[in-house]
């Protein structure tokens, strides 16, 4: 079993606000993204790959105005329907809220989380999604709980298995590079066990208040992004 960071998730009250945050905070304009009819969301993307985190990117995501998820009886992924998270984004602006891990076999990774001795984690359903891009059709399988929860305040990755095309294949250089990723959580031992069950590397875990921290090199110098429990 092996898992690598696929992308960081930055949530915003609106995609326009997220793009403005990106330019002000990271010094770059995010690239194009697309819509997710399945979840009623849309995004913009930009690469953050480095030697330590190859083929990684940053996703700015928001609820698409007037769009309801096409999948009934399922809340939006990444807790985007959660009232407390939405209030936090409205009050404090866009924020790092989650990470997504790339795995070669999402079904096996889900079983590993469910059956690992110290984990017993229900990561949800494995949903199929797709969207067309100028570089080709993106197809992926992703874990989504019916309640939309991220788990461990966003520190336990959502699992994704890509088809033949990956978003970074067509991304131009952004000037960003992810240097470190770490998390703190009151149940650090349980989080570490869950990460070990899927073979997740490149993410340090320590005991503390819930927080997810990503350190990036940017055109404006080093920038640290934190979730601070959102």
mmCIF file with all atom_site columns, C-alpha atoms in Angstrom:
data_model
loop_
_atom_site.group_PDB
_atom_site.id
_atom_site.type_symbol
_atom_site.label_atom_id
_atom_site.label_alt_id
_atom_site.label_comp_id
_atom_site.label_asym_id
_atom_site.label_entity_id
_atom_site.label_seq_id
_atom_site.pdbx_PDB_ins_code
_atom_site.Cartn_x
_atom_site.Cartn_y
_atom_site.Cartn_z
_atom_site.occupancy
_atom_site.B_iso_or_equiv
_atom_site.pdbx_formal_charge
_atom_site.auth_seq_id
_atom_site.auth_comp_id
_atom_site.auth_asym_id
_atom_site.auth_atom_id
_atom_site.pdbx_PDB_model_num
ATOM 1   C CA . UNK A 1 1   ? 0.000   0.000  0.000   1.00 0.00 ? 1   UNK A CA 1
ATOM 2   C CA . UNK A 1 2   ? 1.341   3.422  -0.903  1.00 0.00 ? 2   UNK A CA 1
ATOM 3   C CA . UNK A 1 3   ? -0.073  6.949  -0.925  1.00 0.00 ? 3   UNK A CA 1
ATOM 4   C CA . UNK A 1 4   ? 1.388   10.305 -1.925  1.00 0.00 ? 4   UNK A CA 1
ATOM 5   C CA . UNK A 1 5   ? 0.103   13.808 -1.570  1.00 0.00 ? 5   UNK A CA 1
ATOM 6   C CA . UNK A 1 6   ? -1.960  14.639 -4.645  1.00 0.00 ? 6   UNK A CA 1
ATOM 7   C CA . UNK A 1 7   ? -3.209  18.097 -3.791  1.00 0.00 ? 7   UNK A CA 1
ATOM 8   C CA . UNK A 1 8   ? -3.929  20.667 -1.103  1.00 0.00 ? 8   UNK A CA 1
ATOM 9   C CA . UNK A 1 9   ? -7.498  21.927 -0.808  1.00 0.00 ? 9   UNK A CA 1
ATOM 10  C CA . UNK A 1 10  ? -8.123  25.636 -0.267  1.00 0.00 ? 10  UNK A CA 1
ATOM 11  C CA . UNK A 1 11  ? -11.796 26.382 0.383   1.00 0.00 ? 11  UNK A CA 1
ATOM 12  C CA . UNK A 1 12  ? -13.324 29.771 -0.352  1.00 0.00 ? 12  UNK A CA 1
ATOM 13  C CA . UNK A 1 13  ? -16.740 31.365 0.017   1.00 0.00 ? 13  UNK A CA 1
ATOM 14  C CA . UNK A 1 14  ? -16.588 32.098 -3.721  1.00 0.00 ? 14  UNK A CA 1
ATOM 15  C CA . UNK A 1 15  ? -14.180 31.168 -6.475  1.00 0.00 ? 15  UNK A CA 1
ATOM 16  C CA . UNK A 1 16  ? -13.496 34.845 -7.226  1.00 0.00 ? 16  UNK A CA 1
ATOM 17  C CA . UNK A 1 17  ? -12.530 35.390 -3.590  1.00 0.00 ? 17  UNK A CA 1
ATOM 18  C CA . UNK A 1 18  ? -10.296 32.333 -3.727  1.00 0.00 ? 18  UNK A CA 1
ATOM 19  C CA . UNK A 1 19  ? -8.502  33.575 -6.843  1.00 0.00 ? 19  UNK A CA 1
ATOM 20  C CA . UNK A 1 20  ? -7.953  37.000 -5.268  1.00 0.00 ? 20  UNK A CA 1
ATOM 21  C CA . UNK A 1 21  ? -6.602  35.345 -2.117  1.00 0.00 ? 21  UNK A CA 1
ATOM 22  C CA . UNK A 1 22  ? -4.188  33.282 -4.199  1.00 0.00 ? 22  UNK A CA 1
ATOM 23  C CA . UNK A 1 23  ? -2.753  36.317 -5.949  1.00 0.00 ? 23  UNK A CA 1
ATOM 24  C CA . UNK A 1 24  ? -2.478  38.321 -2.716  1.00 0.00 ? 24  UNK A CA 1
ATOM 25  C CA . UNK A 1 25  ? -1.063  35.482 -0.591  1.00 0.00 ? 25  UNK A CA 1
ATOM 26  C CA . UNK A 1 26  ? 1.043   33.438 -2.987  1.00 0.00 ? 26  UNK A CA 1
ATOM 27  C CA . UNK A 1 27  ? 1.833   36.071 -5.598  1.00 0.00 ? 27  UNK A CA 1
ATOM 28  C CA . UNK A 1 28  ? 0.471   34.109 -8.548  1.00 0.00 ? 28  UNK A CA 1
ATOM 29  C CA . UNK A 1 29  ? -2.802  33.961 -10.459 1.00 0.00 ? 29  UNK A CA 1
ATOM 30  C CA . UNK A 1 30  ? -4.371  30.483 -10.292 1.00 0.00 ? 30  UNK A CA 1
ATOM 31  C CA . UNK A 1 31  ? -4.805  28.577 -13.500 1.00 0.00 ? 31  UNK A CA 1
ATOM 32  C CA . UNK A 1 32  ? -8.131  27.387 -14.886 1.00 0.00 ? 32  UNK A CA 1
ATOM 33  C CA . UNK A 1 33  ? -10.095 24.546 -13.387 1.00 0.00 ? 33  UNK A CA 1
ATOM 34  C CA . UNK A 1 34  ? -13.614 23.375 -14.008 1.00 0.00 ? 34  UNK A CA 1
ATOM 35  C CA . UNK A 1 35  ? -17.006 22.436 -12.600 1.00 0.00 ? 35  UNK A CA 1
ATOM 36  C CA . UNK A 1 36  ? -18.052 19.333 -10.649 1.00 0.00 ? 36  UNK A CA 1
ATOM 37  C CA . UNK A 1 37  ? -21.767 18.757 -11.346 1.00 0.00 ? 37  UNK A CA 1
ATOM 38  C CA . UNK A 1 38  ? -21.679 15.700 -9.088  1.00 0.00 ? 38  UNK A CA 1
ATOM 39  C CA . UNK A 1 39  ? -20.980 17.929 -6.068  1.00 0.00 ? 39  UNK A CA 1
ATOM 40  C CA . UNK A 1 40  ? -22.142 21.369 -7.199  1.00 0.00 ? 40  UNK A CA 1
ATOM 41  C CA . UNK A 1 41  ? -18.673 22.875 -6.859  1.00 0.00 ? 41  UNK A CA 1
ATOM 42  C CA . UNK A 1 42  ? -16.063 24.434 -9.124  1.00 0.00 ? 42  UNK A CA 1
ATOM 43  C CA . UNK A 1 43  ? -12.345 25.081 -8.820  1.00 0.00 ? 43  UNK A CA 1
ATOM 44  C CA . UNK A 1 44  ? -9.125  26.619 -10.061 1.00 0.00 ? 44  UNK A CA 1
ATOM 45  C CA . UNK A 1 45  ? -5.751  24.880 -9.971  1.00 0.00 ? 45  UNK A CA 1
ATOM 46  C CA . UNK A 1 46  ? -2.029  25.527 -9.959  1.00 0.00 ? 46  UNK A CA 1
ATOM 47  C CA . UNK A 1 47  ? 1.022   23.338 -9.561  1.00 0.00 ? 47  UNK A CA 1
ATOM 48  C CA . UNK A 1 48  ? 3.087   23.146 -6.367  1.00 0.00 ? 48  UNK A CA 1
ATOM 49  C CA . UNK A 1 49  ? 5.268   20.150 -7.265  1.00 0.00 ? 49  UNK A CA 1
ATOM 50  C CA . UNK A 1 50  ? 8.696   19.768 -5.695  1.00 0.00 ? 50  UNK A CA 1
ATOM 51  C CA . UNK A 1 51  ? 11.237  16.987 -5.316  1.00 0.00 ? 51  UNK A CA 1
ATOM 52  C CA . UNK A 1 52  ? 9.617   15.960 -2.040  1.00 0.00 ? 52  UNK A CA 1
ATOM 53  C CA . UNK A 1 53  ? 6.057   16.222 -3.420  1.00 0.00 ? 53  UNK A CA 1
ATOM 54  C CA . UNK A 1 54  ? 6.115   15.312 -7.114  1.00 0.00 ? 54  UNK A CA 1
ATOM 55  C CA . UNK A 1 55  ? 3.006   15.787 -9.265  1.00 0.00 ? 55  UNK A CA 1
ATOM 56  C CA . UNK A 1 56  ? 1.258   17.792 -6.567  1.00 0.00 ? 56  UNK A CA 1
ATOM 57  C CA . UNK A 1 57  ? -0.986  20.798 -7.021  1.00 0.00 ? 57  UNK A CA 1
ATOM 58  C CA . UNK A 1 58  ? -3.174  23.253 -5.145  1.00 0.00 ? 58  UNK A CA 1
ATOM 59  C CA . UNK A 1 59  ? -6.938  23.344 -5.610  1.00 0.00 ? 59  UNK A CA 1
ATOM 60  C CA . UNK A 1 60  ? -9.034  26.407 -4.812  1.00 0.00 ? 60  UNK A CA 1
ATOM 61  C CA . UNK A 1 61  ? -12.617 25.199 -4.492  1.00 0.00 ? 61  UNK A CA 1
ATOM 62  C CA . UNK A 1 62  ? -15.991 26.796 -3.802  1.00 0.00 ? 62  UNK A CA 1
ATOM 63  C CA . UNK A 1 63  ? -19.672 25.995 -4.067  1.00 0.00 ? 63  UNK A CA 1
ATOM 64  C CA . UNK A 1 64  ? -20.901 26.967 -7.527  1.00 0.00 ? 64  UNK A CA 1
ATOM 65  C CA . UNK A 1 65  ? -23.714 29.539 -7.182  1.00 0.00 ? 65  UNK A CA 1
ATOM 66  C CA . UNK A 1 66  ? -27.113 28.141 -8.058  1.00 0.00 ? 66  UNK A CA 1
ATOM 67  C CA . UNK A 1 67  ? -25.765 24.627 -8.544  1.00 0.00 ? 67  UNK A CA 1
ATOM 68  C CA . UNK A 1 68  ? -26.976 21.716 -6.448  1.00 0.00 ? 68  UNK A CA 1
ATOM 69  C CA . UNK A 1 69  ? -25.129 18.383 -6.361  1.00 0.00 ? 69  UNK A CA 1
ATOM 70  C CA . UNK A 1 70  ? -26.434 15.982 -8.970  1.00 0.00 ? 70  UNK A CA 1
ATOM 71  C CA . UNK A 1 71  ? -25.832 13.117 -6.549  1.00 0.00 ? 71  UNK A CA 1
ATOM 72  C CA . UNK A 1 72  ? -28.779 13.061 -4.168  1.00 0.00 ? 72  UNK A CA 1
ATOM 73  C CA . UNK A 1 73  ? -28.575 12.235 -0.461  1.00 0.00 ? 73  UNK A CA 1
ATOM 74  C CA . UNK A 1 74  ? -24.895 13.148 -0.401  1.00 0.00 ? 74  UNK A CA 1
ATOM 75  C CA . UNK A 1 75  ? -23.497 16.319 1.100   1.00 0.00 ? 75  UNK A CA 1
ATOM 76  C CA . UNK A 1 76  ? -20.714 18.092 -0.781  1.00 0.00 ? 76  UNK A CA 1
ATOM 77  C CA . UNK A 1 77  ? -17.184 16.805 -0.367  1.00 0.00 ? 77  UNK A CA 1
ATOM 78  C CA . UNK A 1 78  ? -14.631 18.403 1.972   1.00 0.00 ? 78  UNK A CA 1
ATOM 79  C CA . UNK A 1 79  ? -17.300 19.560 4.484   1.00 0.00 ? 79  UNK A CA 1
ATOM 80  C CA . UNK A 1 80  ? -18.289 22.392 2.159   1.00 0.00 ? 80  UNK A CA 1
ATOM 81  C CA . UNK A 1 81  ? -21.901 22.149 3.397   1.00 0.00 ? 81  UNK A CA 1
ATOM 82  C CA . UNK A 1 82  ? -20.820 22.398 7.043   1.00 0.00 ? 82  UNK A CA 1
ATOM 83  C CA . UNK A 1 83  ? -22.272 25.555 8.608   1.00 0.00 ? 83  UNK A CA 1
ATOM 84  C CA . UNK A 1 84  ? -19.296 26.205 10.890  1.00 0.00 ? 84  UNK A CA 1
ATOM 85  C CA . UNK A 1 85  ? -16.791 25.880 8.058   1.00 0.00 ? 85  UNK A CA 1
ATOM 86  C CA . UNK A 1 86  ? -18.832 28.162 5.796   1.00 0.00 ? 86  UNK A CA 1
ATOM 87  C CA . UNK A 1 87  ? -19.111 30.751 8.558   1.00 0.00 ? 87  UNK A CA 1
ATOM 88  C CA . UNK A 1 88  ? -15.351 30.597 9.090   1.00 0.00 ? 88  UNK A CA 1
ATOM 89  C CA . UNK A 1 89  ? -14.656 31.130 5.404   1.00 0.00 ? 89  UNK A CA 1
ATOM 90  C CA . UNK A 1 90  ? -17.093 34.041 5.276   1.00 0.00 ? 90  UNK A CA 1
ATOM 91  C CA . UNK A 1 91  ? -15.483 35.676 8.314   1.00 0.00 ? 91  UNK A CA 1
ATOM 92  C CA . UNK A 1 92  ? -11.797 34.922 7.770   1.00 0.00 ? 92  UNK A CA 1
ATOM 93  C CA . UNK A 1 93  ? -11.488 34.307 4.031   1.00 0.00 ? 93  UNK A CA 1
ATOM 94  C CA . UNK A 1 94  ? -10.095 31.344 2.081   1.00 0.00 ? 94  UNK A CA 1
ATOM 95  C CA . UNK A 1 95  ? -8.226  28.754 4.074   1.00 0.00 ? 95  UNK A CA 1
ATOM 96  C CA . UNK A 1 96  ? -6.341  25.485 3.729   1.00 0.00 ? 96  UNK A CA 1
ATOM 97  C CA . UNK A 1 97  ? -8.825  22.851 4.909   1.00 0.00 ? 97  UNK A CA 1
ATOM 98  C CA . UNK A 1 98  ? -7.769  19.463 3.604   1.00 0.00 ? 98  UNK A CA 1
ATOM 99  C CA . UNK A 1 99  ? -5.377  17.229 1.666   1.00 0.00 ? 99  UNK A CA 1
ATOM 100 C CA . UNK A 1 100 ? -6.063  14.590 -0.962  1.00 0.00 ? 100 UNK A CA 1
ATOM 101 C CA . UNK A 1 101 ? -3.796  11.557 -1.338  1.00 0.00 ? 101 UNK A CA 1
ATOM 102 C CA . UNK A 1 102 ? -3.137  9.773  -4.612  1.00 0.00 ? 102 UNK A CA 1
ATOM 103 C CA . UNK A 1 103 ? -3.286  5.970  -4.425  1.00 0.00 ? 103 UNK A CA 1
ATOM 104 C CA . UNK A 1 104 ? -2.889  3.278  -7.094  1.00 0.00 ? 104 UNK A CA 1
ATOM 105 C CA . UNK A 1 105 ? -5.899  1.311  -5.790  1.00 0.00 ? 105 UNK A CA 1
ATOM 106 C CA . UNK A 1 106 ? -8.502  3.329  -3.895  1.00 0.00 ? 106 UNK A CA 1
ATOM 107 C CA . UNK A 1 107 ? -10.624 0.290  -3.033  1.00 0.00 ? 107 UNK A CA 1
ATOM 108 C CA . UNK A 1 108 ? -7.684  -1.417 -1.342  1.00 0.00 ? 108 UNK A CA 1
ATOM 109 C CA . UNK A 1 109 ? -6.770  1.756  0.525   1.00 0.00 ? 109 UNK A CA 1
ATOM 110 C CA . UNK A 1 110 ? -10.332 2.080  1.809   1.00 0.00 ? 110 UNK A CA 1
ATOM 111 C CA . UNK A 1 111 ? -10.254 -1.501 3.047   1.00 0.00 ? 111 UNK A CA 1
ATOM 112 C CA . UNK A 1 112 ? -6.928  -0.860 4.757   1.00 0.00 ? 112 UNK A CA 1
ATOM 113 C CA . UNK A 1 113 ? -8.437  2.042  6.678   1.00 0.00 ? 113 UNK A CA 1
ATOM 114 C CA . UNK A 1 114 ? -11.525 0.039  7.599   1.00 0.00 ? 114 UNK A CA 1
ATOM 115 C CA . UNK A 1 115 ? -9.625  -3.000 8.828   1.00 0.00 ? 115 UNK A CA 1
ATOM 116 C CA . UNK A 1 116 ? -6.366  -1.592 10.218  1.00 0.00 ? 116 UNK A CA 1
ATOM 117 C CA . UNK A 1 117 ? -6.057  -2.595 13.885  1.00 0.00 ? 117 UNK A CA 1
ATOM 118 C CA . UNK A 1 118 ? -6.021  0.943  15.279  1.00 0.00 ? 118 UNK A CA 1
ATOM 119 C CA . UNK A 1 119 ? -7.988  2.757  12.588  1.00 0.00 ? 119 UNK A CA 1
ATOM 120 C CA . UNK A 1 120 ? -11.388 1.209  11.675  1.00 0.00 ? 120 UNK A CA 1
ATOM 121 C CA . UNK A 1 121 ? -12.188 4.288  9.613   1.00 0.00 ? 121 UNK A CA 1
ATOM 122 C CA . UNK A 1 122 ? -15.121 4.585  7.231   1.00 0.00 ? 122 UNK A CA 1
ATOM 123 C CA . UNK A 1 123 ? -13.793 6.766  4.412   1.00 0.00 ? 123 UNK A CA 1
ATOM 124 C CA . UNK A 1 124 ? -17.138 6.677  2.645   1.00 0.00 ? 124 UNK A CA 1
ATOM 125 C CA . UNK A 1 125 ? -18.093 5.644  -0.863  1.00 0.00 ? 125 UNK A CA 1
ATOM 126 C CA . UNK A 1 126 ? -15.834 5.445  -3.886  1.00 0.00 ? 126 UNK A CA 1
ATOM 127 C CA . UNK A 1 127 ? -17.419 7.735  -6.463  1.00 0.00 ? 127 UNK A CA 1
ATOM 128 C CA . UNK A 1 128 ? -16.534 8.061  -10.125 1.00 0.00 ? 128 UNK A CA 1
ATOM 129 C CA . UNK A 1 129 ? -16.159 11.560 -11.537 1.00 0.00 ? 129 UNK A CA 1
ATOM 130 C CA . UNK A 1 130 ? -14.916 13.151 -14.745 1.00 0.00 ? 130 UNK A CA 1
ATOM 131 C CA . UNK A 1 131 ? -14.606 16.434 -16.607 1.00 0.00 ? 131 UNK A CA 1
ATOM 132 C CA . UNK A 1 132 ? -13.280 17.463 -19.995 1.00 0.00 ? 132 UNK A CA 1
ATOM 133 C CA . UNK A 1 133 ? -10.266 19.754 -20.309 1.00 0.00 ? 133 UNK A CA 1
ATOM 134 C CA . UNK A 1 134 ? -8.291  21.102 -23.298 1.00 0.00 ? 134 UNK A CA 1
ATOM 135 C CA . UNK A 1 135 ? -5.581  18.562 -22.447 1.00 0.00 ? 135 UNK A CA 1
ATOM 136 C CA . UNK A 1 136 ? -7.961  15.620 -22.374 1.00 0.00 ? 136 UNK A CA 1
ATOM 137 C CA . UNK A 1 137 ? -10.672 14.072 -20.258 1.00 0.00 ? 137 UNK A CA 1
ATOM 138 C CA . UNK A 1 138 ? -9.930  13.836 -16.549 1.00 0.00 ? 138 UNK A CA 1
ATOM 139 C CA . UNK A 1 139 ? -11.350 10.711 -14.930 1.00 0.00 ? 139 UNK A CA 1
ATOM 140 C CA . UNK A 1 140 ? -10.964 9.775  -11.312 1.00 0.00 ? 140 UNK A CA 1
ATOM 141 C CA . UNK A 1 141 ? -12.360 7.776  -8.419  1.00 0.00 ? 141 UNK A CA 1
ATOM 142 C CA . UNK A 1 142 ? -12.594 9.563  -5.088  1.00 0.00 ? 142 UNK A CA 1
ATOM 143 C CA . UNK A 1 143 ? -13.747 8.710  -1.577  1.00 0.00 ? 143 UNK A CA 1
ATOM 144 C CA . UNK A 1 144 ? -16.677 10.764 -0.298  1.00 0.00 ? 144 UNK A CA 1
ATOM 145 C CA . UNK A 1 145 ? -18.704 10.121 2.825   1.00 0.00 ? 145 UNK A CA 1
ATOM 146 C CA . UNK A 1 146 ? -22.451 10.686 2.569   1.00 0.00 ? 146 UNK A CA 1
ATOM 147 C CA . UNK A 1 147 ? -22.110 13.260 5.373   1.00 0.00 ? 147 UNK A CA 1
ATOM 148 C CA . UNK A 1 148 ? -19.285 15.003 3.487   1.00 0.00 ? 148 UNK A CA 1
ATOM 149 C CA . UNK A 1 149 ? -16.923 14.875 6.456   1.00 0.00 ? 149 UNK A CA 1
ATOM 150 C CA . UNK A 1 150 ? -13.166 15.198 5.935   1.00 0.00 ? 150 UNK A CA 1
ATOM 151 C CA . UNK A 1 151 ? -12.254 13.438 9.245   1.00 0.00 ? 151 UNK A CA 1
ATOM 152 C CA . UNK A 1 152 ? -9.516  14.430 11.720  1.00 0.00 ? 152 UNK A CA 1
ATOM 153 C CA . UNK A 1 153 ? -10.289 18.101 10.963  1.00 0.00 ? 153 UNK A CA 1
ATOM 154 C CA . UNK A 1 154 ? -9.071  17.596 7.408   1.00 0.00 ? 154 UNK A CA 1
ATOM 155 C CA . UNK A 1 155 ? -5.782  15.935 8.299   1.00 0.00 ? 155 UNK A CA 1
ATOM 156 C CA . UNK A 1 156 ? -6.838  12.457 7.144   1.00 0.00 ? 156 UNK A CA 1
ATOM 157 C CA . UNK A 1 157 ? -6.600  12.584 3.354   1.00 0.00 ? 157 UNK A CA 1
ATOM 158 C CA . UNK A 1 158 ? -9.426  11.942 0.986   1.00 0.00 ? 158 UNK A CA 1
ATOM 159 C CA . UNK A 1 159 ? -8.290  9.168  -1.381  1.00 0.00 ? 159 UNK A CA 1
ATOM 160 C CA . UNK A 1 160 ? -8.149  9.623  -5.135  1.00 0.00 ? 160 UNK A CA 1
ATOM 161 C CA . UNK A 1 161 ? -7.277  7.268  -7.971  1.00 0.00 ? 161 UNK A CA 1
ATOM 162 C CA . UNK A 1 162 ? -6.689  8.933  -11.327 1.00 0.00 ? 162 UNK A CA 1
ATOM 163 C CA . UNK A 1 163 ? -7.302  7.606  -14.798 1.00 0.00 ? 163 UNK A CA 1
ATOM 164 C CA . UNK A 1 164 ? -4.717  7.968  -17.578 1.00 0.00 ? 164 UNK A CA 1
ATOM 165 C CA . UNK A 1 165 ? -4.657  11.802 -17.446 1.00 0.00 ? 165 UNK A CA 1
ATOM 166 C CA . UNK A 1 166 ? -3.559  13.776 -14.374 1.00 0.00 ? 166 UNK A CA 1
ATOM 167 C CA . UNK A 1 167 ? -4.191  17.531 -13.928 1.00 0.00 ? 167 UNK A CA 1
ATOM 168 C CA . UNK A 1 168 ? -0.492  18.393 -13.548 1.00 0.00 ? 168 UNK A CA 1
ATOM 169 C CA . UNK A 1 169 ? 0.234   16.945 -17.006 1.00 0.00 ? 169 UNK A CA 1
ATOM 170 C CA . UNK A 1 170 ? -0.898  20.195 -18.607 1.00 0.00 ? 170 UNK A CA 1
ATOM 171 C CA . UNK A 1 171 ? -0.081  22.701 -15.857 1.00 0.00 ? 171 UNK A CA 1
ATOM 172 C CA . UNK A 1 172 ? 2.507   25.378 -16.639 1.00 0.00 ? 172 UNK A CA 1
ATOM 173 C CA . UNK A 1 173 ? 5.170   26.212 -14.070 1.00 0.00 ? 173 UNK A CA 1
ATOM 174 C CA . UNK A 1 174 ? 3.646   28.376 -11.333 1.00 0.00 ? 174 UNK A CA 1
ATOM 175 C CA . UNK A 1 175 ? 6.703   29.448 -9.366  1.00 0.00 ? 175 UNK A CA 1
ATOM 176 C CA . UNK A 1 176 ? 5.345   27.593 -6.314  1.00 0.00 ? 176 UNK A CA 1
ATOM 177 C CA . UNK A 1 177 ? 6.881   24.582 -4.597  1.00 0.00 ? 177 UNK A CA 1
ATOM 178 C CA . UNK A 1 178 ? 5.614   22.667 -1.568  1.00 0.00 ? 178 UNK A CA 1
ATOM 179 C CA . UNK A 1 179 ? 8.444   22.145 0.924   1.00 0.00 ? 179 UNK A CA 1
ATOM 180 C CA . UNK A 1 180 ? 6.748   20.605 3.966   1.00 0.00 ? 180 UNK A CA 1
ATOM 181 C CA . UNK A 1 181 ? 3.404   19.276 5.127   1.00 0.00 ? 181 UNK A CA 1
ATOM 182 C CA . UNK A 1 182 ? 2.497   18.470 8.718   1.00 0.00 ? 182 UNK A CA 1
ATOM 183 C CA . UNK A 1 183 ? -0.482  18.082 11.008  1.00 0.00 ? 183 UNK A CA 1
ATOM 184 C CA . UNK A 1 184 ? -1.229  18.318 14.700  1.00 0.00 ? 184 UNK A CA 1
ATOM 185 C CA . UNK A 1 185 ? -4.199  16.618 16.325  1.00 0.00 ? 185 UNK A CA 1
ATOM 186 C CA . UNK A 1 186 ? -5.235  15.577 19.856  1.00 0.00 ? 186 UNK A CA 1
ATOM 187 C CA . UNK A 1 187 ? -5.445  11.973 18.616  1.00 0.00 ? 187 UNK A CA 1
ATOM 188 C CA . UNK A 1 188 ? -2.098  12.008 16.865  1.00 0.00 ? 188 UNK A CA 1
ATOM 189 C CA . UNK A 1 189 ? -1.516  8.292  17.443  1.00 0.00 ? 189 UNK A CA 1
ATOM 190 C CA . UNK A 1 190 ? -4.777  7.360  15.726  1.00 0.00 ? 190 UNK A CA 1
ATOM 191 C CA . UNK A 1 191 ? -4.063  9.726  12.827  1.00 0.00 ? 191 UNK A CA 1
ATOM 192 C CA . UNK A 1 192 ? -0.557  8.297  12.417  1.00 0.00 ? 192 UNK A CA 1
ATOM 193 C CA . UNK A 1 193 ? -1.961  4.761  12.397  1.00 0.00 ? 193 UNK A CA 1
ATOM 194 C CA . UNK A 1 194 ? -4.453  5.682  9.688   1.00 0.00 ? 194 UNK A CA 1
ATOM 195 C CA . UNK A 1 195 ? -1.742  7.286  7.541   1.00 0.00 ? 195 UNK A CA 1
ATOM 196 C CA . UNK A 1 196 ? 0.456   4.230  8.019   1.00 0.00 ? 196 UNK A CA 1
ATOM 197 C CA . UNK A 1 197 ? -2.424  1.960  6.947   1.00 0.00 ? 197 UNK A CA 1
ATOM 198 C CA . UNK A 1 198 ? -2.476  3.587  3.501   1.00 0.00 ? 198 UNK A CA 1
ATOM 199 C CA . UNK A 1 199 ? 1.306   3.993  3.298   1.00 0.00 ? 199 UNK A CA 1
ATOM 200 C CA . UNK A 1 200 ? 1.123   7.805  3.318   1.00 0.00 ? 200 UNK A CA 1
ATOM 201 C CA . UNK A 1 201 ? 4.516   9.499  3.246   1.00 0.00 ? 201 UNK A CA 1
ATOM 202 C CA . UNK A 1 202 ? 5.612   13.127 3.429   1.00 0.00 ? 202 UNK A CA 1
ATOM 203 C CA . UNK A 1 203 ? 3.267   14.232 6.220   1.00 0.00 ? 203 UNK A CA 1
ATOM 204 C CA . UNK A 1 204 ? 4.566   14.628 9.769   1.00 0.00 ? 204 UNK A CA 1
ATOM 205 C CA . UNK A 1 205 ? 2.119   14.236 12.674  1.00 0.00 ? 205 UNK A CA 1
ATOM 206 C CA . UNK A 1 206 ? 2.375   15.552 16.241  1.00 0.00 ? 206 UNK A CA 1
ATOM 207 C CA . UNK A 1 207 ? 0.052   15.912 19.217  1.00 0.00 ? 207 UNK A CA 1
ATOM 208 C CA . UNK A 1 208 ? -1.638  19.288 19.560  1.00 0.00 ? 208 UNK A CA 1
ATOM 209 C CA . UNK A 1 209 ? -4.683  21.337 18.670  1.00 0.00 ? 209 UNK A CA 1
ATOM 210 C CA . UNK A 1 210 ? -6.151  20.434 15.252  1.00 0.00 ? 210 UNK A CA 1
ATOM 211 C CA . UNK A 1 211 ? -4.120  22.093 12.537  1.00 0.00 ? 211 UNK A CA 1
ATOM 212 C CA . UNK A 1 212 ? -2.874  21.353 9.036   1.00 0.00 ? 212 UNK A CA 1
ATOM 213 C CA . UNK A 1 213 ? 0.249   23.221 7.939   1.00 0.00 ? 213 UNK A CA 1
ATOM 214 C CA . UNK A 1 214 ? 1.782   23.524 4.470   1.00 0.00 ? 214 UNK A CA 1
ATOM 215 C CA . UNK A 1 215 ? 5.009   25.415 3.794   1.00 0.00 ? 215 UNK A CA 1
ATOM 216 C CA . UNK A 1 216 ? 5.566   26.700 0.263   1.00 0.00 ? 216 UNK A CA 1
ATOM 217 C CA . UNK A 1 217 ? 8.215   28.585 -1.644  1.00 0.00 ? 217 UNK A CA 1
ATOM 218 C CA . UNK A 1 218 ? 6.551   31.363 -3.635  1.00 0.00 ? 218 UNK A CA 1
ATOM 219 C CA . UNK A 1 219 ? 7.589   34.389 -5.711  1.00 0.00 ? 219 UNK A CA 1
ATOM 220 C CA . UNK A 1 220 ? 7.018   36.383 -2.519  1.00 0.00 ? 220 UNK A CA 1
ATOM 221 C CA . UNK A 1 221 ? 9.244   34.145 -0.420  1.00 0.00 ? 221 UNK A CA 1
ATOM 222 C CA . UNK A 1 222 ? 8.282   31.393 2.029   1.00 0.00 ? 222 UNK A CA 1
ATOM 223 C CA . UNK A 1 223 ? 4.565   31.218 2.857   1.00 0.00 ? 223 UNK A CA 1
ATOM 224 C CA . UNK A 1 224 ? 2.939   29.044 5.519   1.00 0.00 ? 224 UNK A CA 1
ATOM 225 C CA . UNK A 1 225 ? -0.706  28.026 5.153   1.00 0.00 ? 225 UNK A CA 1
ATOM 226 C CA . UNK A 1 226 ? -2.659  26.718 8.159   1.00 0.00 ? 226 UNK A CA 1
ATOM 227 C CA . UNK A 1 227 ? -6.130  25.310 8.701   1.00 0.00 ? 227 UNK A CA 1
ATOM 228 C CA . UNK A 1 228 ? -6.270  26.099 12.438  1.00 0.00 ? 228 UNK A CA 1
ATOM 229 C CA . UNK A 1 229 ? -9.007  23.559 13.028  1.00 0.00 ? 229 UNK A CA 1
ATOM 230 C CA . UNK A 1 230 ? -11.390 24.580 10.236  1.00 0.00 ? 230 UNK A CA 1
#
